[in-house]
Amino acid sequence: MTAPALELKEIRKSFDAGRKNVLNGLSLTVAENEFVSIVGPSGSGKTTLFQLIGGLEQPTGGEIWIDGKQVTGSRGHISYMPQQASLMPWRSVSANIELALGIAGMERKEAGRQAREWLDRIGLAEYADSYPHVLSGGMQQRVSFLRALLSPQTLMLLDEPFGALDALTRQQMQQWLMSIWEQNKRSVLLVTHSIEEALLLSDRILVLSSAPAVILEEIIVPFARPRSPQLWREPLFNELKQQIHELLQ
């Protein structure tokens, strides 16, 4: 039996010498090639959870396992896409992608070839030699996601990746991410404040309580893949949206 891409076992986290509890015995798994989303109220510990998985913080209690190995408190086991694209401004768009491939051990010439091939696949071939500042916010996030997708780690953490985009661009990016992920599946844990985004993209949704956070409910998303762009029109979509909204109240 294949080990989960990610397994959290009774994760606890407190600050201020134990006076502020943020996570209260949180356990979850992400299976191989599964897309899982976490939704929860502001201040429920979603960002702290990502810092723990990435090894930037130590849990107060519990264990973190990635690909069957205990990695609690250690770094380098995940690829990460932040809220802002965080592309290196002094590197061209292609060079930003080549860096991820180089870290994965790819020879420089092949990394350059593949970077341009992938930029062509996502519709940004004409920007390969441009610098990130000439790209729109949505374009920058495409490059940021591609960089995470091509990193060697099997687990991707997406931290509100479209939160800074306007509503129309965000909707377009959700559709784009869904199509790219369905063609090139990886294990993904997404943090989002958007219930619609979670329903559109995910296989499962974990609803967190306010801090100290526990999982209130796990919702298995019943919609077949590939997902329809008109999914939000379905009555069940809106029923689930309302159910999650009520849990977050």
Tab-separated table of C-alpha atoms in Angstrom, residues 15-200:
chain	number	residue	atom	x	y	z
A	15	PHE	CA	2.783	30.367	21.028
A	16	ASP	CA	3.651	32.664	23.937
A	17	ALA	CA	4.800	29.822	26.203
A	18	GLY	CA	1.596	27.906	25.635
A	19	ARG	CA	-0.766	30.792	26.322
A	20	LYS	CA	-1.982	31.010	22.683
A	21	ASN	CA	-3.142	27.708	21.191
A	22	VAL	CA	-3.456	27.742	17.401
A	23	LEU	CA	-3.743	24.094	16.353
A	24	ASN	CA	-5.365	21.553	18.635
A	25	GLY	CA	-4.448	17.983	17.692
A	26	LEU	CA	-5.016	18.264	13.945
A	27	SER	CA	-4.703	15.090	11.843
A	28	LEU	CA	-5.116	14.832	8.063
A	29	THR	CA	-3.820	13.035	4.996
A	30	VAL	CA	-3.281	13.877	1.338
A	31	ALA	CA	-3.075	10.809	-0.889
A	32	GLU	CA	-0.849	10.471	-3.947
A	33	ASN	CA	-2.146	12.740	-6.743
A	34	GLU	CA	-5.014	13.976	-4.564
A	35	PHE	CA	-6.157	17.615	-4.447
A	36	VAL	CA	-7.232	18.619	-0.919
A	37	SER	CA	-8.354	22.086	0.173
A	38	ILE	CA	-8.500	23.638	3.626
A	39	VAL	CA	-11.037	26.365	4.361
A	40	GLY	CA	-11.428	28.099	7.675
A	41	PRO	CA	-12.046	31.472	9.277
A	42	SER	CA	-9.295	34.093	9.429
A	43	GLY	CA	-6.890	33.358	12.252
A	44	SER	CA	-7.681	29.640	12.325
A	45	GLY	CA	-4.053	28.631	11.849
A	46	LYS	CA	-3.951	27.831	8.118
A	47	THR	CA	-0.721	29.764	7.525
A	48	THR	CA	0.851	28.284	10.668
A	49	LEU	CA	-0.036	24.816	9.397
A	50	PHE	CA	1.803	25.454	6.133
A	51	GLN	CA	4.840	26.751	8.051
A	52	LEU	CA	4.869	23.537	10.073
A	53	ILE	CA	4.606	21.290	6.998
A	54	GLY	CA	7.388	23.280	5.300
A	55	GLY	CA	9.642	22.984	8.350
A	56	LEU	CA	9.724	26.718	9.070
A	57	GLU	CA	8.131	26.138	12.490
A	58	GLN	CA	8.296	23.264	14.958
A	59	PRO	CA	5.024	21.808	16.226
A	60	THR	CA	4.379	21.801	19.948
A	61	GLY	CA	3.243	18.200	19.545
A	62	GLY	CA	2.547	15.634	16.852
A	63	GLU	CA	4.344	14.358	13.750
A	64	ILE	CA	4.535	15.257	10.053
A	65	TRP	CA	5.103	12.486	7.508
A	66	ILE	CA	5.751	13.012	3.782
A	67	ASP	CA	5.965	10.062	1.394
A	68	GLY	CA	6.226	7.652	4.306
A	69	LYS	CA	9.101	9.485	6.036
A	70	GLN	CA	8.953	11.384	9.315
A	71	VAL	CA	10.030	14.943	8.436
A	72	THR	CA	8.816	16.963	11.446
A	73	GLY	CA	10.759	20.240	11.653
A	74	SER	CA	12.870	19.635	8.533
A	75	ARG	CA	12.836	21.571	5.269
A	76	GLY	CA	13.105	20.802	1.568
A	77	HIS	CA	10.269	18.278	1.269
A	78	ILE	CA	7.597	20.405	-0.426
A	79	SER	CA	7.121	22.755	-3.370
A	80	TYR	CA	5.313	25.946	-2.471
A	81	MET	CA	3.227	28.534	-4.303
A	82	PRO	CA	2.623	31.672	-2.215
A	83	GLN	CA	-0.063	34.353	-2.425
A	84	GLN	CA	2.298	36.581	-4.402
A	85	ALA	CA	4.240	35.117	-7.327
A	86	SER	CA	7.661	35.881	-5.739
A	87	LEU	CA	9.497	35.495	-9.055
A	88	MET	CA	13.130	36.599	-9.120
A	89	PRO	CA	12.967	39.996	-10.876
A	90	TRP	CA	16.552	39.828	-12.148
A	91	ARG	CA	15.901	36.522	-13.956
A	92	SER	CA	13.927	36.192	-17.161
A	93	VAL	CA	10.652	34.288	-17.095
A	94	SER	CA	12.379	31.290	-18.672
A	95	ALA	CA	15.278	31.492	-16.207
A	96	ASN	CA	12.841	31.428	-13.274
A	97	ILE	CA	11.497	28.115	-14.585
A	98	GLU	CA	14.976	26.781	-15.397
A	99	LEU	CA	15.975	27.321	-11.775
A	100	ALA	CA	13.315	24.872	-10.552
A	101	LEU	CA	14.430	22.298	-13.127
A	102	GLY	CA	18.085	22.812	-12.196
A	103	ILE	CA	17.297	22.210	-8.523
A	104	ALA	CA	15.647	18.963	-9.639
A	105	GLY	CA	19.019	17.946	-11.097
A	106	MET	CA	18.333	18.614	-14.765
A	107	GLU	CA	21.250	19.573	-17.011
A	108	ARG	CA	21.253	23.259	-17.916
A	109	LYS	CA	20.633	22.913	-21.657
A	110	GLU	CA	17.751	20.478	-21.138
A	111	ALA	CA	16.297	22.736	-18.422
A	112	GLY	CA	16.279	25.628	-20.899
A	113	ARG	CA	14.559	23.499	-23.531
A	114	GLN	CA	11.907	22.233	-21.149
A	115	ALA	CA	11.277	25.686	-19.659
A	116	ARG	CA	10.445	27.050	-23.108
A	117	GLU	CA	8.343	24.002	-23.945
A	118	TRP	CA	6.299	24.439	-20.754
A	119	LEU	CA	5.925	28.185	-21.269
A	120	ASP	CA	4.525	27.388	-24.711
A	121	ARG	CA	2.066	24.912	-23.131
A	122	ILE	CA	0.703	27.574	-20.781
A	123	GLY	CA	0.502	30.245	-23.476
A	124	LEU	CA	3.464	32.367	-22.379
A	125	ALA	CA	6.116	31.409	-24.975
A	126	GLU	CA	6.406	35.004	-26.230
A	127	TYR	CA	7.446	36.126	-22.719
A	128	ALA	CA	10.261	33.584	-22.244
A	129	ASP	CA	13.019	36.223	-22.473
A	130	SER	CA	11.049	38.974	-20.732
A	131	TYR	CA	11.378	39.880	-17.075
A	132	PRO	CA	8.551	39.260	-14.585
A	133	HIS	CA	7.584	42.932	-14.208
A	134	VAL	CA	6.115	43.002	-17.748
A	135	LEU	CA	3.642	40.197	-16.911
A	136	SER	CA	0.151	40.755	-15.535
A	137	GLY	CA	-0.695	39.372	-12.083
A	138	GLY	CA	-2.408	36.342	-13.614
A	139	MET	CA	0.555	35.629	-15.897
A	140	GLN	CA	2.977	35.870	-12.978
A	141	GLN	CA	0.881	33.367	-11.028
A	142	ARG	CA	0.940	30.980	-13.999
A	143	VAL	CA	4.723	31.074	-13.963
A	144	SER	CA	4.760	30.671	-10.170
A	145	PHE	CA	2.504	27.598	-10.378
A	146	LEU	CA	4.591	26.128	-13.202
A	147	ARG	CA	7.752	26.600	-11.117
A	148	ALA	CA	6.123	24.706	-8.235
A	149	LEU	CA	4.781	22.000	-10.560
A	150	LEU	CA	8.240	21.338	-12.011
A	151	SER	CA	10.012	21.236	-8.643
A	152	PRO	CA	11.232	17.758	-7.627
A	153	GLN	CA	9.094	17.435	-4.494
A	154	THR	CA	5.919	15.377	-4.868
A	155	LEU	CA	3.802	17.521	-2.515
A	156	MET	CA	2.645	21.020	-3.509
A	157	LEU	CA	1.337	23.565	-1.004
A	158	LEU	CA	-0.747	26.367	-2.547
A	159	ASP	CA	-1.299	29.272	-0.150
A	160	GLU	CA	-4.232	31.433	-1.347
A	161	PRO	CA	-2.521	31.604	-4.768
A	162	PHE	CA	-5.217	33.742	-6.429
A	163	GLY	CA	-6.272	35.864	-3.467
A	164	ALA	CA	-4.636	39.035	-4.810
A	165	LEU	CA	-6.244	38.812	-8.276
A	166	ASP	CA	-9.427	40.527	-9.420
A	167	ALA	CA	-12.568	38.367	-9.598
A	168	LEU	CA	-12.496	37.709	-13.364
A	169	THR	CA	-8.771	36.914	-13.478
A	170	ARG	CA	-9.169	34.676	-10.427
A	171	GLN	CA	-11.939	32.709	-12.142
A	172	GLN	CA	-9.811	32.315	-15.273
A	173	MET	CA	-6.836	31.175	-13.189
A	174	GLN	CA	-8.939	28.596	-11.348
A	175	GLN	CA	-10.003	27.091	-14.676
A	176	TRP	CA	-6.422	27.173	-15.927
A	177	LEU	CA	-4.994	25.560	-12.794
A	178	MET	CA	-7.670	22.863	-12.882
A	179	SER	CA	-6.886	21.947	-16.484
A	180	ILE	CA	-3.100	21.887	-15.921
A	181	TRP	CA	-3.417	19.814	-12.743
A	182	GLU	CA	-5.764	17.295	-14.371
A	183	GLN	CA	-3.167	16.753	-17.120
A	184	ASN	CA	-0.161	16.650	-14.745
A	185	LYS	CA	-1.441	15.370	-11.422
A	186	ARG	CA	0.485	16.023	-8.232
A	187	SER	CA	-0.437	15.823	-4.562
A	188	VAL	CA	-1.792	19.255	-3.609
A	189	LEU	CA	-2.838	20.914	-0.354
A	190	LEU	CA	-4.560	24.255	-1.005
A	191	VAL	CA	-5.461	26.916	1.545
A	192	THR	CA	-8.261	29.195	0.353
A	193	HIS	CA	-10.932	31.501	1.722
A	194	SER	CA	-13.084	30.825	-1.343
A	195	ILE	CA	-15.608	28.021	-0.882
A	196	GLU	CA	-16.345	28.080	-4.632
A	197	GLU	CA	-12.633	27.661	-5.421
A	198	ALA	CA	-12.359	24.696	-3.065
A	199	LEU	CA	-15.416	23.000	-4.600
A	200	LEU	CA	-14.200	23.589	-8.139
